[in-house]
Short mmCIF file of N, CA and C in Angstrom, two decimals:
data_model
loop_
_atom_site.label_atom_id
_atom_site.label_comp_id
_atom_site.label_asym_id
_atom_site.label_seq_id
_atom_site.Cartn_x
_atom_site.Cartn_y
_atom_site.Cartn_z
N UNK A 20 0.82 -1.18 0.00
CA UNK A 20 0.00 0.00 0.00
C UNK A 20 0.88 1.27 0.00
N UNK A 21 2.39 1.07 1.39
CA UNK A 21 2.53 2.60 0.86
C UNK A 21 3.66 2.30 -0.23
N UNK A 22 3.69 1.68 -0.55
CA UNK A 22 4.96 1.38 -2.24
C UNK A 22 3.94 1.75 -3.08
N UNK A 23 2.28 1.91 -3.30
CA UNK A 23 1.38 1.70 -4.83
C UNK A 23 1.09 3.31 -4.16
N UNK A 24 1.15 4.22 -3.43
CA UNK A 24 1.37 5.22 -2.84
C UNK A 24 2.03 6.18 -3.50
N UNK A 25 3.45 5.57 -2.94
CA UNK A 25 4.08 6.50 -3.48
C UNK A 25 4.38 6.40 -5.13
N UNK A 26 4.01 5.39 -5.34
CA UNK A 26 3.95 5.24 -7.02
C UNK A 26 3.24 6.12 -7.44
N UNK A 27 1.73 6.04 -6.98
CA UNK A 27 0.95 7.03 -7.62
C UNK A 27 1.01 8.46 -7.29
N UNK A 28 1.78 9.23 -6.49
CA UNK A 28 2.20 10.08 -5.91
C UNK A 28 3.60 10.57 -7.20
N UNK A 29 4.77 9.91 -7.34
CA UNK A 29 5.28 10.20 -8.16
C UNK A 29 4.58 10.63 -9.52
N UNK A 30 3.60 9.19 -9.63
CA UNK A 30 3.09 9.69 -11.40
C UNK A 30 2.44 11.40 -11.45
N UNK A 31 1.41 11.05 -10.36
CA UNK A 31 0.95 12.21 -10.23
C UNK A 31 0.92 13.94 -10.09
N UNK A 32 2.84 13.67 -9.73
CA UNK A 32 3.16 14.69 -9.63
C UNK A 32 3.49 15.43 -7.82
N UNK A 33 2.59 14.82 -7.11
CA UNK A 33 3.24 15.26 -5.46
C UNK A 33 4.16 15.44 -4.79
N UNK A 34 5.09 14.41 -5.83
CA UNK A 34 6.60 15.76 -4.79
C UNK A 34 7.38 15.87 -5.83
N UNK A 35 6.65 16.50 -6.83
CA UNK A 35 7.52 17.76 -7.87
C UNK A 35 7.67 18.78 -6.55
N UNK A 36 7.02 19.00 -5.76
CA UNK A 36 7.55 20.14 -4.99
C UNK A 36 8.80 19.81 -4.16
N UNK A 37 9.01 18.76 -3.70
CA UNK A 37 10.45 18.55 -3.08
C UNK A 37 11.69 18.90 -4.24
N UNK A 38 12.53 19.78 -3.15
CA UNK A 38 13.81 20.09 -4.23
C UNK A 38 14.44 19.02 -4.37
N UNK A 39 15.39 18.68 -5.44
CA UNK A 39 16.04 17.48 -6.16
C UNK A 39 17.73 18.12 -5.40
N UNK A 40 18.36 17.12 -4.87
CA UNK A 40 19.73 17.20 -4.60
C UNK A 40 20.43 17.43 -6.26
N UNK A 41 20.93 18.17 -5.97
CA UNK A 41 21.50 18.31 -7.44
C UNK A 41 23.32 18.03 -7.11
N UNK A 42 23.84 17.10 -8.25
CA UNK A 42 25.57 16.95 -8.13
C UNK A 42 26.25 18.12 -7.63
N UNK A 43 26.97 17.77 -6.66
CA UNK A 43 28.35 18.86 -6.50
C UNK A 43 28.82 19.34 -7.99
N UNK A 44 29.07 20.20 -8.49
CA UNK A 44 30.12 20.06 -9.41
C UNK A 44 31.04 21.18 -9.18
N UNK A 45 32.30 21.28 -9.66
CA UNK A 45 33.08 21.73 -9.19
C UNK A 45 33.27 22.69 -10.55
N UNK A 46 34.20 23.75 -9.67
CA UNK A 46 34.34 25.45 -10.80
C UNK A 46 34.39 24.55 -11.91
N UNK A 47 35.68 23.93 -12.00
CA UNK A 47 36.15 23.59 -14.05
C UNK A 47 35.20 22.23 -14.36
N UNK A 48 34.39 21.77 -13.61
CA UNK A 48 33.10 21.32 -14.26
C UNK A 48 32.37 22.67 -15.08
N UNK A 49 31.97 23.58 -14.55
CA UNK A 49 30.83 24.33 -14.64
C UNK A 49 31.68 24.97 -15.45
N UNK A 50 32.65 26.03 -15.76
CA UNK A 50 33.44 26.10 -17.09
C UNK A 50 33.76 24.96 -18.03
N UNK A 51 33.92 24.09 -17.86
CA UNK A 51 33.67 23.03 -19.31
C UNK A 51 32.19 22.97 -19.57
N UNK A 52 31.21 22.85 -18.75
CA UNK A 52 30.20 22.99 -19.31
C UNK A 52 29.65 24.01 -20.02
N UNK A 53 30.17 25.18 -19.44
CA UNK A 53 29.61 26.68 -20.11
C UNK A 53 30.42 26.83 -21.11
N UNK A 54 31.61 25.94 -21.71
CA UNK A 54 32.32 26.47 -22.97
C UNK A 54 33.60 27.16 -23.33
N UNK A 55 33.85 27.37 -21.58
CA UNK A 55 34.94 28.55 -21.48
C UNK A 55 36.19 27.85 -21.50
N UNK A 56 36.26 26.40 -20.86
CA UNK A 56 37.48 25.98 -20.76
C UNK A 56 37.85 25.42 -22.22
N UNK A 57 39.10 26.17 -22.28
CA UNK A 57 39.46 25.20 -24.06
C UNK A 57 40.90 24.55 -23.27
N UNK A 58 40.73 24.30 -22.17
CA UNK A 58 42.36 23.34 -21.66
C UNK A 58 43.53 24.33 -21.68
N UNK A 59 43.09 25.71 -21.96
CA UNK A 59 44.27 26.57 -22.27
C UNK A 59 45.20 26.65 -20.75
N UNK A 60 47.18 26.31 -20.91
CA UNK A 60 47.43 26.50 -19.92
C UNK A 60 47.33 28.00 -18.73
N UNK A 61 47.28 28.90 -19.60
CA UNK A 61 47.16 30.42 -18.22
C UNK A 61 46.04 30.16 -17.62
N UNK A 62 44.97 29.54 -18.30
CA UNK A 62 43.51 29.88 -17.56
C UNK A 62 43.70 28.47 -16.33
N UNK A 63 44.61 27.24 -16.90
CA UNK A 63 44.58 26.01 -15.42
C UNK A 63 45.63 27.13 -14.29
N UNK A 64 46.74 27.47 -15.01
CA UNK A 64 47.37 28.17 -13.83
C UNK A 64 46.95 29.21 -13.02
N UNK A 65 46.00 29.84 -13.65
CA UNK A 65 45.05 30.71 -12.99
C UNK A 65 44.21 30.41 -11.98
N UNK A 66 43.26 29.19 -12.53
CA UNK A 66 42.63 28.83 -11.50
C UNK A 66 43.36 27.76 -10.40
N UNK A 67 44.71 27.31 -10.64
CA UNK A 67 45.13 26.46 -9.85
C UNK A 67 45.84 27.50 -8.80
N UNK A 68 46.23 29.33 -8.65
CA UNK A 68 46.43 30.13 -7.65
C UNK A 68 44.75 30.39 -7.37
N UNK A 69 43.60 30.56 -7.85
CA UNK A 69 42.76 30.75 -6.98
C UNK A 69 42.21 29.80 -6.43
N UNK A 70 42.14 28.46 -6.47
CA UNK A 70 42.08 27.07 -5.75
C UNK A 70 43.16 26.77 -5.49
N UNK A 71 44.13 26.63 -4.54
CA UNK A 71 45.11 26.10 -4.34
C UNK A 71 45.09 24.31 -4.34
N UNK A 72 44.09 24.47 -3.86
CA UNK A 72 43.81 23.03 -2.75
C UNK A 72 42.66 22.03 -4.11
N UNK A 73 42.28 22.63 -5.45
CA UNK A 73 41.28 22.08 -5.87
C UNK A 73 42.28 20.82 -7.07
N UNK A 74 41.41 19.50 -6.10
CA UNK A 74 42.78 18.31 -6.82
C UNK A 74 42.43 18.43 -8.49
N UNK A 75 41.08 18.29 -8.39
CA UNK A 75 40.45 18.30 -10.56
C UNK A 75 41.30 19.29 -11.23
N UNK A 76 41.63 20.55 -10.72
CA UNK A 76 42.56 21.42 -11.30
C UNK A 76 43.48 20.95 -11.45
N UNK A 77 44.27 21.09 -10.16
CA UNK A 77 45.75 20.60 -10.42
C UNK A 77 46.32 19.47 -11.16
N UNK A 78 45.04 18.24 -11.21
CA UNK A 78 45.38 17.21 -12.08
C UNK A 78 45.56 17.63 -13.74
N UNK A 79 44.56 18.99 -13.63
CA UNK A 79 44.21 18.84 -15.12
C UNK A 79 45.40 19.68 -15.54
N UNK A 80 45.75 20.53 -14.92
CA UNK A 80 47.26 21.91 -14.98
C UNK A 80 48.30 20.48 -15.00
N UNK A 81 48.68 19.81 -13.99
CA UNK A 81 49.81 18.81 -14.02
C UNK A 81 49.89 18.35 -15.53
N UNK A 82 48.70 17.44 -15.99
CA UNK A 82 48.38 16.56 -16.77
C UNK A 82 48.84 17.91 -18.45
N UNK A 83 48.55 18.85 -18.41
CA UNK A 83 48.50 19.77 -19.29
C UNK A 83 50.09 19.79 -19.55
N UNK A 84 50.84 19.98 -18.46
CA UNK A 84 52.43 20.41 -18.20
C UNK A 84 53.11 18.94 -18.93
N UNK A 85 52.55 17.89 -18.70
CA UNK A 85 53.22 16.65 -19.26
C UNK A 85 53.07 16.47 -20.55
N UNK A 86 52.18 16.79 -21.28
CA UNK A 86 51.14 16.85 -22.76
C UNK A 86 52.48 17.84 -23.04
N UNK A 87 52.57 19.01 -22.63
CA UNK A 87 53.27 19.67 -23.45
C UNK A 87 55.17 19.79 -23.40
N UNK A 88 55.39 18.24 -22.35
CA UNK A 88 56.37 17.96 -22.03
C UNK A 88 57.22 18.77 -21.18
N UNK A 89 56.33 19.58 -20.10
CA UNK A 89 57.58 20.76 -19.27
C UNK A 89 57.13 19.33 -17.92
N UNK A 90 58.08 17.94 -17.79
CA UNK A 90 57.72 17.25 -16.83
C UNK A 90 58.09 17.89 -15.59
N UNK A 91 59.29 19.11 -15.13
CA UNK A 91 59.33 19.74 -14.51
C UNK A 91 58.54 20.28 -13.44
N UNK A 92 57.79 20.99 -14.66
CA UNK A 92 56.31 21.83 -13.57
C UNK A 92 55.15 20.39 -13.57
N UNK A 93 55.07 19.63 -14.32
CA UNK A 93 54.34 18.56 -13.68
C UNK A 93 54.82 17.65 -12.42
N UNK A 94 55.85 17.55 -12.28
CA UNK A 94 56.29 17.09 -10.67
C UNK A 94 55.99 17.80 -9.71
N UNK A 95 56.80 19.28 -9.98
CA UNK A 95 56.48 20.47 -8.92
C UNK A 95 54.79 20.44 -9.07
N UNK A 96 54.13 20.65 -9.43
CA UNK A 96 52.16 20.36 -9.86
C UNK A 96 51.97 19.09 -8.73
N UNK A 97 51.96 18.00 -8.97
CA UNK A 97 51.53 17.06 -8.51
C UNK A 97 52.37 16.99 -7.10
N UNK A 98 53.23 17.40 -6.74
CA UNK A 98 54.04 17.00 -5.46
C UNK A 98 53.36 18.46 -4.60
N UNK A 99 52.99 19.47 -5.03
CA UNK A 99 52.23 20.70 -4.39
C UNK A 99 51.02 19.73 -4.21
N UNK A 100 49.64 19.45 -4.97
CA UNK A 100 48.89 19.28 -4.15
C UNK A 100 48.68 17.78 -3.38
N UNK A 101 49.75 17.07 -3.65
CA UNK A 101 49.97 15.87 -3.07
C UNK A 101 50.28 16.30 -1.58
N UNK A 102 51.34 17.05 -1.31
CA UNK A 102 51.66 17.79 0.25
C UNK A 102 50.49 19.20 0.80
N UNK A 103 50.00 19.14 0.31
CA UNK A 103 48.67 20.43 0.30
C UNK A 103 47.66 19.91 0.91
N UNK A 104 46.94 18.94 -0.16
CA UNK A 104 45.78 18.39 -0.31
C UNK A 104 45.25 17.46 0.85
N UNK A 105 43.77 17.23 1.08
CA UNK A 105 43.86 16.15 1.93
C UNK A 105 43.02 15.09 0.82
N UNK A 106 44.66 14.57 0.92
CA UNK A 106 44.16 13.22 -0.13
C UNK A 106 44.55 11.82 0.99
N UNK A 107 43.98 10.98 0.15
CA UNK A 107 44.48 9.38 0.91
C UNK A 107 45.36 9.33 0.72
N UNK A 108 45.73 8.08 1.67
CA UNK A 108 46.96 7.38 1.47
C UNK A 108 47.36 6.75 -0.29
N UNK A 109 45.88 6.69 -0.74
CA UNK A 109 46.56 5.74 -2.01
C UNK A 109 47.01 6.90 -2.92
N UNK A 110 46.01 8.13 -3.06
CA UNK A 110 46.34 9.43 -3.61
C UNK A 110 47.61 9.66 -3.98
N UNK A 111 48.13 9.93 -2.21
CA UNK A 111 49.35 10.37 -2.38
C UNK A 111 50.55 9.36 -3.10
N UNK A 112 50.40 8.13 -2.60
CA UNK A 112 51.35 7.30 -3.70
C UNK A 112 51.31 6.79 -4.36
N UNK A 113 50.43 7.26 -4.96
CA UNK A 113 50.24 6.97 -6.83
C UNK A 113 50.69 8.22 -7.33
N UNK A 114 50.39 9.43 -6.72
CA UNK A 114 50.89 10.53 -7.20
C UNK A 114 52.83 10.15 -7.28
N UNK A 115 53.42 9.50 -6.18
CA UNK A 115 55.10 9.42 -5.85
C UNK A 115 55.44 8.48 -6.94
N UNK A 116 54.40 7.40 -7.10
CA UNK A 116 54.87 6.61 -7.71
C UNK A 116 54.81 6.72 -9.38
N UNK A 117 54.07 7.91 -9.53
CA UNK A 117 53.76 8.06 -10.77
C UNK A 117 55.11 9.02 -11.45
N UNK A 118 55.21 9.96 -10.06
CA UNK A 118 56.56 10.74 -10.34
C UNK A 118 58.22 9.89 -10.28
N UNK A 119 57.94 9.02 -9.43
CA UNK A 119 59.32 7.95 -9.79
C UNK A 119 59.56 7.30 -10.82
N UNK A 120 58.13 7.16 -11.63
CA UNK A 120 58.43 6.58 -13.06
C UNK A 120 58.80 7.47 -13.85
N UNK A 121 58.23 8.74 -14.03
CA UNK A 121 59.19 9.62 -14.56
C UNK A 121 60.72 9.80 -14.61
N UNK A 122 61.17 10.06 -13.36
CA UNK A 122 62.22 10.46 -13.18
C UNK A 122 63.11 9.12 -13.63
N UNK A 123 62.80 7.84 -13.44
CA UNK A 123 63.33 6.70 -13.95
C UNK A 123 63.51 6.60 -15.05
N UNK A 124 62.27 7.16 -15.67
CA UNK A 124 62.04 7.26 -17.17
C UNK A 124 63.47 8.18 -17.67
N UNK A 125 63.82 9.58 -17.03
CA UNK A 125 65.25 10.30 -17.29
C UNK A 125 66.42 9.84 -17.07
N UNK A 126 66.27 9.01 -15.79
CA UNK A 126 67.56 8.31 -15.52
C UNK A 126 67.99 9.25 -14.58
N UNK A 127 67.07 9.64 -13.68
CA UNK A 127 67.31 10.99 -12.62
C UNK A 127 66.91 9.59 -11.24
N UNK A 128 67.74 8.99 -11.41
CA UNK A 128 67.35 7.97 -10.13
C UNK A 128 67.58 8.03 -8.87
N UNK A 129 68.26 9.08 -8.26
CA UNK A 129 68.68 9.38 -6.95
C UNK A 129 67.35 10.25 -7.23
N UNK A 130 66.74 10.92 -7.69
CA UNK A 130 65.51 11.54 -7.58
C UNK A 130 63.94 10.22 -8.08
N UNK A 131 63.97 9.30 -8.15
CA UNK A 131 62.99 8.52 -7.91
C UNK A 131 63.58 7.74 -6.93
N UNK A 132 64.21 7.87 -6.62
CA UNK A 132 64.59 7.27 -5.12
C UNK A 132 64.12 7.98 -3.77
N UNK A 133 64.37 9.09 -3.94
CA UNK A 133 63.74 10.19 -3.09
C UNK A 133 61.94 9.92 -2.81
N UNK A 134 61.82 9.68 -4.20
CA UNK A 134 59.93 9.89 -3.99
C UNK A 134 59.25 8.54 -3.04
N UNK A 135 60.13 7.37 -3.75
CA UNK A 135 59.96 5.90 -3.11
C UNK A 135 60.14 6.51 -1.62
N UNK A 136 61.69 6.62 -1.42
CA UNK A 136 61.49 6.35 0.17
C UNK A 136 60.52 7.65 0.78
N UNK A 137 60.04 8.13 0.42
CA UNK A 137 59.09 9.18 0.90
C UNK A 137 57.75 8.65 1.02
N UNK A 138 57.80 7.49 0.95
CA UNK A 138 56.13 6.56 0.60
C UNK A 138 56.95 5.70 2.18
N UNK A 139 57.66 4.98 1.79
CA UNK A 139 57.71 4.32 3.32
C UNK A 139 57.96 5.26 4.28
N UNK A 140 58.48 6.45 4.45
CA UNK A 140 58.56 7.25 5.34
C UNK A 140 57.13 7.64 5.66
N UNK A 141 56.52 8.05 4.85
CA UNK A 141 55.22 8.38 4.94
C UNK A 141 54.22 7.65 5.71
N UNK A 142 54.09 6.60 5.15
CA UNK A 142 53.42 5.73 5.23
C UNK A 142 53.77 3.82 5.91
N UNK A 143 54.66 3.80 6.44
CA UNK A 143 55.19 2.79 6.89
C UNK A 143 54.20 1.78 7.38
N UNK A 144 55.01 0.06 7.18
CA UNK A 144 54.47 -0.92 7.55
C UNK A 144 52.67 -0.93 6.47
N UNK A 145 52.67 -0.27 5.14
CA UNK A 145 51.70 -0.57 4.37
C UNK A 145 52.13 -1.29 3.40
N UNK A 146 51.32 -1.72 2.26
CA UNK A 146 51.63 -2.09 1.12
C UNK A 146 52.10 -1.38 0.27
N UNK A 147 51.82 -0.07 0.50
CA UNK A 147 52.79 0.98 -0.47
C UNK A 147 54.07 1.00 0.20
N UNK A 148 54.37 1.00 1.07
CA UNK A 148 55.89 1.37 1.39
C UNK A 148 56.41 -0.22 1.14
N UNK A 149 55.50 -1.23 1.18
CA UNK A 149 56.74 -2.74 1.10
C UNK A 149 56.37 -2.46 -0.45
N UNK A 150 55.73 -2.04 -1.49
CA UNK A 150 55.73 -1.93 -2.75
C UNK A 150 57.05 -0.81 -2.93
N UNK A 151 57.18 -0.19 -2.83
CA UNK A 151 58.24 1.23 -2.95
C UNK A 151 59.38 0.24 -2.21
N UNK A 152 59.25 -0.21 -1.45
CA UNK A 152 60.53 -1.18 -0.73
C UNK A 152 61.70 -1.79 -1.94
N UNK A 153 60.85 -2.51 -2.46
CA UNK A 153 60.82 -3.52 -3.55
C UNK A 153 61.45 -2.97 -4.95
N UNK A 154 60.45 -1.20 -5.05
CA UNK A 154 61.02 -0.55 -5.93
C UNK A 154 62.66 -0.27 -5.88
N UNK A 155 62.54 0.10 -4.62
CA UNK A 155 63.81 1.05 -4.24
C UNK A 155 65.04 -0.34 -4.22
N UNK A 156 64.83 -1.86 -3.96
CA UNK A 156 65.79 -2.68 -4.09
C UNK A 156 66.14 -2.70 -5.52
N UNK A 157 65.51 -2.83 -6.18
CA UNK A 157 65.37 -2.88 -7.82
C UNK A 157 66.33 -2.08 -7.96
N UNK A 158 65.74 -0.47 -8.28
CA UNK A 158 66.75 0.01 -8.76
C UNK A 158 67.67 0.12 -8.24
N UNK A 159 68.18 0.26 -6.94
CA UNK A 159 69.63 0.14 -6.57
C UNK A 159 70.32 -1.16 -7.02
N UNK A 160 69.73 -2.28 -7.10
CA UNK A 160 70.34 -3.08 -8.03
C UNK A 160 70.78 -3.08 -9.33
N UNK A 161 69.67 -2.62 -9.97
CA UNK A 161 70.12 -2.12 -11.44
C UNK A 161 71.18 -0.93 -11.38
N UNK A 162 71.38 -0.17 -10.81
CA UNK A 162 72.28 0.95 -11.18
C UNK A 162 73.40 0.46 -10.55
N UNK A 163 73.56 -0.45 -9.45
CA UNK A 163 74.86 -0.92 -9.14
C UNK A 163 75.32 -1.94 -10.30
N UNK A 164 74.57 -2.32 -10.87
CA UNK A 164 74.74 -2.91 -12.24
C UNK A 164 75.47 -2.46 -13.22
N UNK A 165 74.64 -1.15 -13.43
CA UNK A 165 75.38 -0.27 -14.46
C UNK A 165 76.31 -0.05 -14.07
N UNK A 166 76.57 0.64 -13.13
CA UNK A 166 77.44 1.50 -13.02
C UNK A 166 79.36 0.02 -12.90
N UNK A 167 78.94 -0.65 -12.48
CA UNK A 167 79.99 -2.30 -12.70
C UNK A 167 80.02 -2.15 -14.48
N UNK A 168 79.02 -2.17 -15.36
CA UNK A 168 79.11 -1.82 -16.05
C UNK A 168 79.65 -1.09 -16.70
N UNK A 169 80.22 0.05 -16.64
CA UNK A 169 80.20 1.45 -17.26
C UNK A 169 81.73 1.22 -17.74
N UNK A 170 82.16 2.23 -18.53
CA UNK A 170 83.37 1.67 -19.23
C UNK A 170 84.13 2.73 -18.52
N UNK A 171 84.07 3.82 -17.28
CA UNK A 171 85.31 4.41 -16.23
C UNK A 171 84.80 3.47 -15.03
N UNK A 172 84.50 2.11 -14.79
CA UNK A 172 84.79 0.91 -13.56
C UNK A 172 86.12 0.73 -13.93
N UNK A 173 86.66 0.82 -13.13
CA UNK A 173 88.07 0.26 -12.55
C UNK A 173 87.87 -1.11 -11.64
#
């Protein structure tokens, strides 16, 4: 009875008067929707000083900085609102771990070394820090490799 109720109550129209929760959406939702955002970088860096703290920005400013290859300001990007932000635990080291592949990717390995042990420091006795553990044996293996390798080993 009250389930064929409120059925007929919906059809009918009786709580058109209740307001509808409407989605959060956030500023650069509501500029992509209105047309304004064309991805241009001044307008993410713009809004990433008047949101400091807003992660959809900064992902999209980071993500922009890598597209146009300055990986630079995409580290500095993602390591600001990674230490800013209140993100999770997984947040933050996917953000480290995403930046250690980079820097691996350069061969800047005393700097993805840095980001790893900053996950077990961080975060100790988790699966991210025995994952980053694991990382950080790796490559010190491999580069003690190379470097046995290298043609000034004596």
């Amino acid at each position: 009875q009250f389930l064929a109720g409120k059925l007929v109550d919906s059809i009918v129209g009786f709580n058109s008067w209740i307001p509808r929760k409407e989605a959060k959406t956030s500023r650069l939702a509501e500029l992509e929707k209105a047309g304004v955002l064309a991805d241009t970088l001044p307008l993410l860096e713009r809004l990433a000083r008047e949101a400091p703290r807003d992660v959809e920005i900064s992902t999209r400013l980071a993500e922009e900085y890598l597209k146009r290859g300055h990986v630079e300001k995409y580290i500095a990007e993602r390591t600001r609102i990674a230490e800013t932000a209140n993100l999770s635990r997984e947040a933050v080291c996917s953000i480290y771990n995403r930046i250690a592949d980079l820097e691996l990717h350069a061969e800047h390995y005393d700097q993805a070394l840095l980001y790893l042990k900053a996950i077990v420091t961080k975060y100790p006795e988790t699966s991210e820090a025995a994952n980053a553990e694991k990382r950080i044996e790796m490559i010190a293996s491999n580069t003690a490799v190379e470097s046995s390798l290298s043609p000034n080993h004596e």
